[in-house]
Amino acid sequence: MVCGLKTIKYLLFGFNALFWATGAIILAIGIWTKASPGSYDAFLGNKGYKTSANVMLATGSVVMVVGFLGCCGAARESKCMLGWFFAFLLLIFCAEITAGILAFIHKDEVKKEMKKEMQDLMSKHYGFNHEVTFDVDHLQSQLKCCGFRSYRDWANSTWYKDNTNKEVPASCCKSDSDKPTCYQRSTFDVANIFTKGCLEELEDFVQDHLMIIGAIGVAISCVQLLGMIFSCALFCSNDI
């Protein structure tokens, strides 16, 4: 019995060390996201860029605290710390389930807001707001797209009316094209630019990443369940 509890203790300690390291990584990503300019989140609506950064900062901090409590509780065999660890782990687990359910329920609203935000930024603010211009150029060059639904959408934008000699922004040009001339109306050739719309490309990008995040979330939840089982077994033992 004692040998089995010792095994559980070391497994729980190792789990929490890994859990703490995961929290540190999440926190680092949150800091990088908040500090670095230019992100696809600028098009997700409802200040998605700031929200995602703040969520990662908060999550990373909480996970690190919980991992530290678990490590100390397992190492010192402290029922108080193990109890707090179990409670925090259960709270995080319930929050993850709730977040997953809410994300599924509101996914159509997120898509609708993303469409509205992207169309508004491209048609009204591109070329006049430095941050928006940077974000749109970053989006088009990285996802190899042009315009909202296609490159033709630029003809309906405020930027197009203000730039009478340009057909599309320079960020629509392919890497192997002659950028100083490929977007000029006098030398414009559709073969030299990206023709797919950015809305479709961004939706595909988000969908692919959500699937990866979902798979990682399920894996982390399973590990959390194991952590709760180990902490319960150690907490309920009469040997500590």
Coordinates of N, CA and C in Angstrom, one line a residue, residues 19-239:
F19 N 2.8 20.3 -15.7 CA 1.7 21.2 -15.7 C 2.2 22.7 -15.5
W20 N 3.1 22.8 -14.6 CA 3.7 24.2 -14.3 C 4.5 24.7 -15.6
A21 N 5.2 23.8 -16.2 CA 6.0 24.2 -17.4 C 5.0 24.6 -18.6
T22 N 3.9 23.9 -18.7 CA 2.8 24.2 -19.7 C 2.3 25.6 -19.4
G23 N 2.1 25.9 -18.1 CA 1.6 27.3 -17.7 C 2.6 28.3 -18.1
A24 N 3.9 28.1 -17.9 CA 4.9 29.0 -18.3 C 4.9 29.3 -19.8
I25 N 4.7 28.2 -20.6 CA 4.7 28.4 -22.0 C 3.5 29.2 -22.5
I26 N 2.3 28.9 -21.9 CA 1.1 29.7 -22.2 C 1.3 31.1 -21.8
L27 N 1.9 31.4 -20.7 CA 2.1 32.8 -20.2 C 3.1 33.5 -21.2
A28 N 4.1 32.8 -21.6 CA 5.1 33.4 -22.6 C 4.4 33.7 -23.9
I29 N 3.6 32.8 -24.4 CA 2.8 33.1 -25.6 C 1.9 34.3 -25.5
G30 N 1.3 34.4 -24.3 CA 0.4 35.5 -24.0 C 1.1 36.8 -24.1
I31 N 2.3 36.9 -23.5 CA 3.1 38.1 -23.4 C 3.6 38.4 -24.9
W32 N 4.0 37.4 -25.6 CA 4.4 37.7 -27.0 C 3.3 38.2 -27.9
T33 N 2.1 37.6 -27.7 CA 0.9 38.0 -28.5 C 0.5 39.4 -28.2
K34 N 0.6 39.8 -26.9 CA 0.2 41.2 -26.5 C 1.2 42.2 -27.0
A35 N 2.5 41.8 -27.0 CA 3.6 42.7 -27.4 C 3.8 42.8 -28.9
S36 N 3.5 41.8 -29.7 CA 3.8 41.8 -31.1 C 2.6 42.4 -31.9
P37 N 2.9 43.3 -32.9 CA 1.9 43.9 -33.7 C 1.5 43.0 -34.9
G38 N 0.4 43.3 -35.5 CA 0.0 42.5 -36.7 C -0.5 41.1 -36.4
S39 N -1.8 40.9 -36.4 CA -2.3 39.6 -36.1 C -3.6 39.4 -36.8
Y40 N -3.9 38.1 -37.1 CA -5.2 37.9 -37.8 C -6.4 38.2 -36.8
D41 N -6.1 38.2 -35.5 CA -7.1 38.5 -34.5 C -7.7 39.9 -34.7
A42 N -7.1 40.7 -35.4 CA -7.6 42.1 -35.6 C -8.9 42.0 -36.4
F43 N -9.1 40.9 -37.1 CA -10.3 40.7 -38.0 C -11.4 39.9 -37.3
L44 N -11.2 39.4 -36.1 CA -12.1 38.5 -35.5 C -13.2 39.2 -34.7
G45 N -13.2 40.5 -34.6 CA -14.2 41.3 -33.9 C -14.1 41.3 -32.4
N46 N -14.8 42.2 -31.8 CA -14.9 42.3 -30.4 C -13.5 42.4 -29.7
K47 N -12.6 43.1 -30.4 CA -11.2 43.2 -29.9 C -10.6 41.9 -29.6
G48 N -10.7 41.0 -30.5 CA -10.3 39.6 -30.3 C -8.8 39.5 -30.0
Y49 N -8.0 40.4 -30.6 CA -6.5 40.3 -30.3 C -6.2 40.5 -28.8
K50 N -6.7 41.6 -28.3 CA -6.5 41.9 -26.8 C -7.1 40.8 -25.9
T51 N -8.3 40.4 -26.3 CA -9.0 39.4 -25.5 C -8.2 38.1 -25.4
S52 N -7.8 37.6 -26.6 CA -7.0 36.3 -26.6 C -5.7 36.4 -25.8
A53 N -5.0 37.6 -25.9 CA -3.8 37.8 -25.2 C -4.0 37.8 -23.7
N54 N -5.1 38.5 -23.3 CA -5.4 38.6 -21.9 C -5.8 37.2 -21.3
V55 N -6.6 36.4 -22.1 CA -7.0 35.1 -21.6 C -5.8 34.2 -21.5
M56 N -4.8 34.3 -22.4 CA -3.6 33.5 -22.3 C -2.8 33.9 -21.1
L57 N -2.7 35.2 -20.8 CA -1.9 35.7 -19.7 C -2.5 35.1 -18.4
A58 N -3.9 35.3 -18.3 CA -4.6 34.8 -17.1 C -4.5 33.3 -16.9
T59 N -4.7 32.6 -18.0 CA -4.6 31.1 -17.9 C -3.3 30.6 -17.5
G60 N -2.2 31.2 -18.2 CA -0.9 30.8 -17.9 C -0.5 31.0 -16.4
S61 N -0.9 32.2 -15.9 CA -0.6 32.5 -14.5 C -1.3 31.5 -13.5
V62 N -2.6 31.2 -13.8 CA -3.3 30.3 -12.9 C -2.8 28.9 -13.0
V63 N -2.4 28.4 -14.2 CA -1.9 27.1 -14.3 C -0.6 27.0 -13.6
M64 N 0.3 28.0 -13.6 CA 1.6 28.0 -12.9 C 1.4 27.9 -11.4
V65 N 0.4 28.7 -10.9 CA 0.1 28.7 -9.5 C -0.4 27.3 -9.0
V66 N -1.3 26.7 -9.9 CA -1.9 25.4 -9.5 C -0.8 24.3 -9.6
G67 N 0.0 24.4 -10.6 CA 1.1 23.4 -10.7 C 2.1 23.5 -9.6
F68 N 2.3 24.7 -9.1 CA 3.2 24.9 -7.9 C 2.6 24.3 -6.7
L69 N 1.3 24.5 -6.5 CA 0.6 24.0 -5.3 C 0.6 22.5 -5.3
G70 N 0.4 21.9 -6.6 CA 0.4 20.4 -6.7 C 1.8 19.8 -6.4
C71 N 2.8 20.5 -6.9 CA 4.2 20.0 -6.7 C 4.5 20.0 -5.2
C72 N 4.2 21.2 -4.5 CA 4.5 21.3 -3.1 C 3.6 20.3 -2.3
G73 N 2.4 20.1 -2.7 CA 1.5 19.2 -2.0 C 2.0 17.8 -2.1
A74 N 2.4 17.4 -3.3 CA 2.9 16.0 -3.5 C 4.2 15.8 -2.7
A75 N 5.1 16.8 -2.8 CA 6.5 16.7 -2.2 C 6.4 16.6 -0.7
R76 N 5.6 17.5 -0.1 CA 5.5 17.6 1.3 C 4.3 16.8 1.9
E77 N 3.6 16.1 0.9 CA 2.4 15.3 1.3 C 1.5 16.1 2.2
S78 N 1.2 17.3 1.8 CA 0.4 18.3 2.6 C -1.1 18.1 2.1
K79 N -2.0 17.7 3.0 CA -3.4 17.5 2.6 C -4.0 18.9 2.3
C80 N -3.6 19.9 2.9 CA -4.1 21.3 2.6 C -3.8 21.7 1.2
M81 N -2.5 21.5 0.8 CA -2.1 21.9 -0.6 C -2.8 21.0 -1.6
L82 N -2.8 19.7 -1.3 CA -3.5 18.7 -2.2 C -4.9 19.1 -2.4
G83 N -5.6 19.5 -1.3 CA -7.0 19.9 -1.4 C -7.2 21.1 -2.3
W84 N -6.4 22.1 -2.1 CA -6.4 23.3 -2.9 C -6.1 23.0 -4.3
F85 N -5.1 22.1 -4.5 CA -4.8 21.7 -5.9 C -5.9 21.0 -6.6
F86 N -6.6 20.1 -5.9 CA -7.7 19.4 -6.5 C -8.8 20.4 -6.8
A87 N -9.1 21.3 -5.9 CA -10.2 22.3 -6.1 C -9.9 23.2 -7.4
F88 N -8.6 23.7 -7.5 CA -8.3 24.5 -8.6 C -8.3 23.7 -9.9
L89 N -7.8 22.5 -9.9 CA -7.8 21.7 -11.1 C -9.3 21.4 -11.5
L90 N -10.1 21.1 -10.6 CA -11.6 20.9 -10.9 C -12.2 22.1 -11.5
L91 N -11.8 23.3 -10.9 CA -12.4 24.6 -11.4 C -11.9 24.8 -12.9
I92 N -10.6 24.6 -13.1 CA -10.1 24.8 -14.5 C -10.7 23.8 -15.5
F93 N -10.9 22.6 -15.0 CA -11.5 21.6 -15.9 C -13.0 22.0 -16.2
C94 N -13.7 22.5 -15.3 CA -15.1 22.9 -15.5 C -15.1 24.1 -16.4
A95 N -14.2 25.1 -16.2 CA -14.1 26.3 -17.1 C -13.8 25.9 -18.5
E96 N -12.9 24.9 -18.7 CA -12.6 24.4 -20.1 C -13.8 23.8 -20.8
I97 N -14.6 23.0 -20.0 CA -15.8 22.4 -20.6 C -16.8 23.5 -20.9
T98 N -17.0 24.5 -20.0 CA -17.9 25.6 -20.3 C -17.5 26.4 -21.5
A99 N -16.2 26.7 -21.6 CA -15.6 27.5 -22.7 C -15.9 26.8 -24.0
G100 N -15.7 25.4 -24.0 CA -15.9 24.6 -25.2 C -17.3 24.7 -25.7
I101 N -18.2 24.5 -24.7 CA -19.7 24.6 -25.0 C -20.1 25.9 -25.5
L102 N -19.6 27.0 -24.9 CA -20.0 28.4 -25.3 C -19.4 28.7 -26.7
A103 N -18.2 28.2 -27.0 CA -17.5 28.4 -28.3 C -18.4 27.7 -29.4
F104 N -18.9 26.5 -29.1 CA -19.7 25.7 -30.1 C -21.0 26.4 -30.3
I105 N -21.6 27.0 -29.2 CA -22.9 27.6 -29.3 C -22.8 28.9 -30.1
H106 N -21.8 29.7 -29.9 CA -21.6 31.0 -30.5 C -20.8 31.1 -31.7
K107 N -20.4 29.9 -32.3 CA -19.5 29.9 -33.4 C -20.0 30.6 -34.6
D108 N -21.4 30.6 -34.9 CA -22.0 31.3 -36.0 C -21.9 32.8 -35.8
E109 N -22.1 33.2 -34.5 CA -22.0 34.6 -34.2 C -20.6 35.2 -34.4
V110 N -19.6 34.3 -34.1 CA -18.2 34.7 -34.3 C -17.9 34.9 -35.8
K111 N -18.4 34.0 -36.6 CA -18.2 34.1 -38.0 C -18.9 35.3 -38.6
K112 N -20.1 35.6 -38.1 CA -20.8 36.8 -38.6 C -20.1 38.1 -38.2
E113 N -19.5 38.1 -37.0 CA -18.8 39.3 -36.6 C -17.5 39.4 -37.3
M114 N -16.8 38.3 -37.6 CA -15.6 38.3 -38.4 C -15.8 38.9 -39.8
K115 N -16.9 38.5 -40.4 CA -17.2 39.0 -41.8 C -17.4 40.5 -41.7
K116 N -18.2 40.9 -40.8 CA -18.5 42.4 -40.6 C -17.2 43.2 -40.4
E117 N -16.4 42.7 -39.5 CA -15.2 43.4 -39.1 C -14.2 43.5 -40.2
M118 N -14.0 42.4 -40.9 CA -13.1 42.4 -42.1 C -13.5 43.3 -43.2
Q119 N -14.8 43.2 -43.5 CA -15.3 44.0 -44.6 C -15.2 45.5 -44.3
D120 N -15.5 45.9 -43.0 CA -15.5 47.3 -42.6 C -14.0 47.8 -42.6
L121 N -13.1 47.0 -42.1 CA -11.7 47.4 -42.1 C -11.1 47.6 -43.5
M122 N -11.4 46.7 -44.4 CA -10.9 46.8 -45.8 C -11.6 47.9 -46.6
S123 N -12.9 48.0 -46.5 CA -13.6 49.0 -47.3 C -13.5 50.4 -46.9
K124 N -13.3 50.6 -45.6 CA -13.4 52.0 -45.0 C -12.1 52.5 -44.4
H125 N -11.3 51.7 -43.8 CA -10.2 52.2 -43.0 C -8.8 51.9 -43.6
Y126 N -8.7 50.9 -44.6 CA -7.4 50.6 -45.1 C -6.9 51.8 -45.9
G127 N -5.6 52.1 -45.6 CA -4.9 53.3 -46.3 C -5.0 54.5 -45.5
F128 N -5.9 54.6 -44.5 CA -6.1 55.8 -43.7 C -5.8 55.6 -42.2
N129 N -5.7 54.3 -41.8 CA -5.4 54.0 -40.4 C -4.1 53.1 -40.5
H130 N -3.0 53.5 -39.9 CA -1.8 52.8 -40.0 C -1.9 51.4 -39.5
E131 N -2.5 51.2 -38.3 CA -2.6 49.8 -37.8 C -3.4 48.9 -38.6
V132 N -4.5 49.4 -39.1 CA -5.4 48.6 -40.0 C -4.7 48.3 -41.3
T133 N -4.0 49.2 -41.9 CA -3.3 49.0 -43.1 C -2.2 47.9 -42.9
F134 N -1.5 48.0 -41.8 CA -0.5 47.0 -41.5 C -1.1 45.6 -41.3
D135 N -2.2 45.5 -40.6 CA -2.9 44.2 -40.4 C -3.4 43.6 -41.7
V136 N -4.0 44.4 -42.5 CA -4.6 43.9 -43.8 C -3.4 43.5 -44.7
D137 N -2.4 44.3 -44.8 CA -1.2 43.9 -45.6 C -0.6 42.5 -45.1
H138 N -0.5 42.4 -43.8 CA 0.0 41.2 -43.2 C -0.9 40.0 -43.5
L139 N -2.2 40.2 -43.4 CA -3.2 39.1 -43.7 C -3.0 38.7 -45.2
Q140 N -3.0 39.7 -46.1 CA -3.0 39.3 -47.5 C -1.7 38.6 -47.9
S141 N -0.6 39.1 -47.4 CA 0.7 38.5 -47.8 C 0.9 37.2 -47.2
Q142 N 0.5 37.0 -46.0 CA 0.7 35.7 -45.3 C -0.3 34.6 -45.8
L143 N -1.6 35.0 -46.0 CA -2.5 34.0 -46.4 C -2.7 33.9 -47.9
K144 N -1.9 34.7 -48.6 CA -1.9 34.8 -50.1 C -3.3 35.0 -50.6
C145 N -3.9 36.1 -50.2 CA -5.3 36.4 -50.6 C -5.3 37.9 -51.0
C146 N -6.5 38.3 -51.5 CA -6.6 39.7 -51.9 C -8.1 40.1 -51.8
G147 N -8.4 41.1 -51.0 CA -9.8 41.6 -50.9 C -10.6 40.8 -49.9
F148 N -11.8 41.2 -49.8 CA -12.8 40.5 -48.8 C -13.2 39.2 -49.4
R149 N -13.9 39.1 -50.5 CA -14.3 37.9 -51.1 C -13.5 37.6 -52.4
S150 N -12.9 38.6 -53.0 CA -12.0 38.5 -54.1 C -11.3 39.8 -54.3
Y151 N -10.3 39.9 -55.2 CA -9.6 41.1 -55.4 C -10.5 42.2 -56.0
R152 N -11.6 41.9 -56.6 CA -12.5 42.9 -57.2 C -13.2 43.8 -56.1
D153 N -13.2 43.3 -54.8 CA -13.8 44.1 -53.8 C -13.1 45.4 -53.5
W154 N -11.8 45.4 -53.8 CA -11.1 46.7 -53.6 C -11.6 47.8 -54.4
A155 N -12.3 47.5 -55.5 CA -12.9 48.6 -56.4 C -14.0 49.4 -55.7
N156 N -14.5 48.7 -54.6 CA -15.6 49.4 -53.9 C -15.1 50.0 -52.6
S157 N -13.9 50.1 -52.4 CA -13.3 50.6 -51.1 C -13.0 52.1 -51.2
T158 N -12.9 52.8 -50.0 CA -12.5 54.2 -50.0 C -11.0 54.3 -50.5
W159 N -10.2 53.3 -50.2 CA -8.8 53.4 -50.6 C -8.7 53.4 -52.1
Y160 N -9.5 52.7 -52.8 CA -9.5 52.6 -54.3 C -9.8 54.0 -54.9
K161 N -10.8 54.7 -54.3 CA -11.2 56.0 -54.8 C -10.1 57.0 -54.5
D162 N -9.4 56.8 -53.5 CA -8.3 57.8 -53.1 C -7.0 57.5 -53.9
N163 N -6.9 56.3 -54.5 CA -5.7 56.0 -55.3 C -6.1 55.6 -56.7
T164 N -6.2 56.6 -57.5 CA -6.7 56.5 -58.9 C -5.8 55.7 -59.8
N165 N -4.5 55.6 -59.4 CA -3.6 54.9 -60.3 C -3.3 53.4 -59.8
K166 N -4.0 52.9 -58.8 CA -3.8 51.6 -58.3 C -5.0 50.8 -58.3
E167 N -4.8 49.5 -58.7 CA -6.0 48.6 -58.8 C -6.2 47.8 -57.5
V168 N -5.1 47.4 -56.9 CA -5.1 46.6 -55.6 C -3.9 47.1 -54.8
P169 N -3.9 46.8 -53.5 CA -2.7 47.1 -52.7 C -1.5 46.2 -53.1
A170 N -0.3 46.7 -52.8 CA 0.9 46.0 -53.1 C 1.0 44.6 -52.5
S171 N 0.3 44.5 -51.3 CA 0.4 43.2 -50.6 C -0.4 42.1 -51.3
C172 N -1.2 42.4 -52.4 CA -1.9 41.4 -53.2 C -1.0 40.8 -54.2
C173 N 0.2 41.4 -54.4 CA 1.1 40.9 -55.5 C 1.8 39.6 -55.0
K174 N 2.0 38.7 -56.0 CA 2.7 37.4 -55.7 C 4.2 37.7 -55.5
S175 N 4.9 36.9 -54.8 CA 6.3 37.1 -54.5 C 7.2 37.2 -55.7
D176 N 6.8 36.5 -56.8 CA 7.6 36.4 -58.0 C 7.2 37.5 -59.0
S177 N 6.3 38.3 -58.6 CA 5.9 39.4 -59.6 C 6.7 40.7 -59.4
D178 N 6.5 41.6 -60.3 CA 7.2 42.9 -60.3 C 6.3 43.8 -59.4
K179 N 6.6 43.9 -58.1 CA 5.7 44.6 -57.2 C 5.5 46.1 -57.5
P180 N 6.6 46.8 -57.9 CA 6.4 48.2 -58.2 C 5.3 48.5 -59.3
T181 N 5.0 47.5 -60.2 CA 4.1 47.7 -61.3 C 2.9 46.8 -61.3
C182 N 2.9 45.7 -60.5 CA 1.9 44.7 -60.7 C 0.5 45.2 -60.2
Y183 N 0.5 46.2 -59.3 CA -0.8 46.7 -58.8 C -1.2 48.0 -59.4
Q184 N -0.4 48.5 -60.3 CA -0.7 49.7 -61.1 C -1.8 49.5 -62.1
R185 N -2.8 50.3 -62.2 CA -3.9 50.1 -63.2 C -3.4 50.1 -64.6
S186 N -2.4 50.8 -64.9 CA -1.9 50.8 -66.3 C -1.2 49.6 -66.7
T187 N -0.6 48.8 -65.8 CA 0.1 47.6 -66.1 C -0.5 46.4 -65.3
F188 N -1.7 46.5 -64.9 CA -2.3 45.5 -64.0 C -2.6 44.2 -64.8
D189 N -2.2 43.1 -64.2 CA -2.4 41.8 -64.8 C -2.8 40.8 -63.7
V190 N -4.0 40.3 -63.7 CA -4.6 39.5 -62.6 C -3.7 38.2 -62.4
A191 N -2.9 37.8 -63.3 CA -2.0 36.7 -63.1 C -0.9 36.9 -62.1
N192 N -0.6 38.2 -61.9 CA 0.5 38.6 -61.0 C 0.0 38.8 -59.5
I193 N -1.3 38.6 -59.2 CA -1.8 38.9 -57.9 C -2.5 37.6 -57.3
F194 N -2.7 37.6 -56.0 CA -3.5 36.6 -55.4 C -5.0 36.9 -55.7
T195 N -5.8 35.9 -56.1 CA -7.1 36.2 -56.5 C -8.2 35.7 -55.5
K196 N -7.8 34.8 -54.6 CA -8.7 34.3 -53.6 C -9.0 35.4 -52.5
G197 N -10.3 35.4 -52.1 CA -10.7 36.3 -51.0 C -10.1 35.9 -49.7
C198 N -9.9 37.0 -48.8 CA -9.3 36.7 -47.5 C -10.2 36.1 -46.5
L199 N -11.5 36.4 -46.7 CA -12.5 35.8 -45.8 C -12.5 34.3 -45.8
E200 N -12.5 33.7 -46.9 CA -12.5 32.2 -47.1 C -11.2 31.7 -46.5
E201 N -10.0 32.3 -46.8 CA -8.7 31.9 -46.4 C -8.6 32.0 -44.9
L202 N -9.1 33.0 -44.3 CA -9.1 33.2 -42.8 C -10.0 32.2 -42.1
E203 N -11.1 32.0 -42.7 CA -12.0 31.0 -42.1 C -11.4 29.6 -42.1
D204 N -10.7 29.2 -43.2 CA -10.0 27.9 -43.2 C -8.9 27.9 -42.2
F205 N -8.1 29.0 -42.1 CA -7.0 29.1 -41.2 C -7.5 28.9 -39.7
V206 N -8.6 29.6 -39.4 CA -9.2 29.6 -38.0 C -9.7 28.2 -37.7
Q207 N -10.4 27.6 -38.7 CA -10.9 26.2 -38.5 C -9.9 25.2 -38.3
D208 N -8.8 25.3 -39.1 CA -7.7 24.3 -38.9 C -7.0 24.5 -37.5
H209 N -6.9 25.7 -37.1 CA -6.3 25.9 -35.7 C -7.2 25.5 -34.6
L210 N -8.5 25.7 -34.8 CA -9.5 25.4 -33.8 C -9.5 23.8 -33.6
M211 N -9.3 23.1 -34.7 CA -9.3 21.6 -34.6 C -8.0 21.2 -33.8
I212 N -6.9 21.9 -34.0 CA -5.7 21.5 -33.3 C -5.8 21.9 -31.8
I213 N -6.3 23.1 -31.6 CA -6.5 23.5 -30.2 C -7.5 22.6 -29.5
G214 N -8.6 22.2 -30.2 CA -9.5 21.3 -29.6 C -8.9 20.0 -29.2
A215 N -8.1 19.4 -30.1 CA -7.4 18.2 -29.8 C -6.5 18.3 -28.6
I216 N -5.7 19.4 -28.5 CA -4.8 19.6 -27.4 C -5.6 19.8 -26.1
G217 N -6.8 20.5 -26.2 CA -7.6 20.7 -25.1 C -8.2 19.4 -24.5
V218 N -8.5 18.5 -25.4 CA -9.0 17.2 -24.9 C -7.9 16.4 -24.2
A219 N -6.7 16.5 -24.8 CA -5.5 15.8 -24.2 C -5.2 16.3 -22.8
I220 N -5.2 17.7 -22.7 CA -5.0 18.3 -21.4 C -6.0 17.9 -20.4
S221 N -7.3 17.9 -20.8 CA -8.4 17.5 -19.9 C -8.2 16.1 -19.4
C222 N -7.7 15.2 -20.2 CA -7.5 13.8 -19.8 C -6.4 13.8 -18.7
V223 N -5.3 14.6 -19.0 CA -4.2 14.6 -18.0 C -4.7 15.2 -16.7
Q224 N -5.6 16.2 -16.8 CA -6.1 16.9 -15.6 C -6.9 15.9 -14.8
L225 N -7.7 15.0 -15.5 CA -8.5 14.0 -14.8 C -7.6 13.1 -14.0
L226 N -6.5 12.7 -14.7 CA -5.5 11.8 -14.0 C -4.9 12.5 -12.8
G227 N -4.6 13.8 -12.9 CA -4.1 14.6 -11.8 C -5.1 14.6 -10.6
M228 N -6.3 14.8 -10.9 CA -7.4 14.8 -9.9 C -7.5 13.5 -9.2
I229 N -7.4 12.4 -10.0 CA -7.4 11.0 -9.4 C -6.3 10.8 -8.5
F230 N -5.0 11.2 -8.9 CA -3.8 11.0 -8.1 C -3.9 11.8 -6.8
S231 N -4.3 13.1 -7.0 CA -4.4 13.9 -5.8 C -5.4 13.4 -4.8
C232 N -6.6 12.9 -5.3 CA -7.6 12.3 -4.4 C -7.1 11.1 -3.7
A233 N -6.4 10.2 -4.4 CA -5.8 9.0 -3.8 C -4.8 9.4 -2.7
L234 N -4.0 10.4 -3.0 CA -3.0 10.8 -2.0 C -3.6 11.5 -0.8
F235 N -4.6 12.3 -1.1 CA -5.3 13.1 -0.1 C -6.1 12.2 0.9
C236 N -6.7 11.2 0.3 CA -7.5 10.3 1.1 C -6.7 9.2 1.9
S237 N -5.4 9.1 1.6 CA -4.6 8.1 2.2 C -4.5 8.5 3.7
N238 N -4.4 7.4 4.6 CA -4.2 7.6 6.0 C -2.7 7.8 6.3
D239 N -1.9 7.6 5.3 CA -0.4 7.7 5.5 C 0.2 9.1 5.5

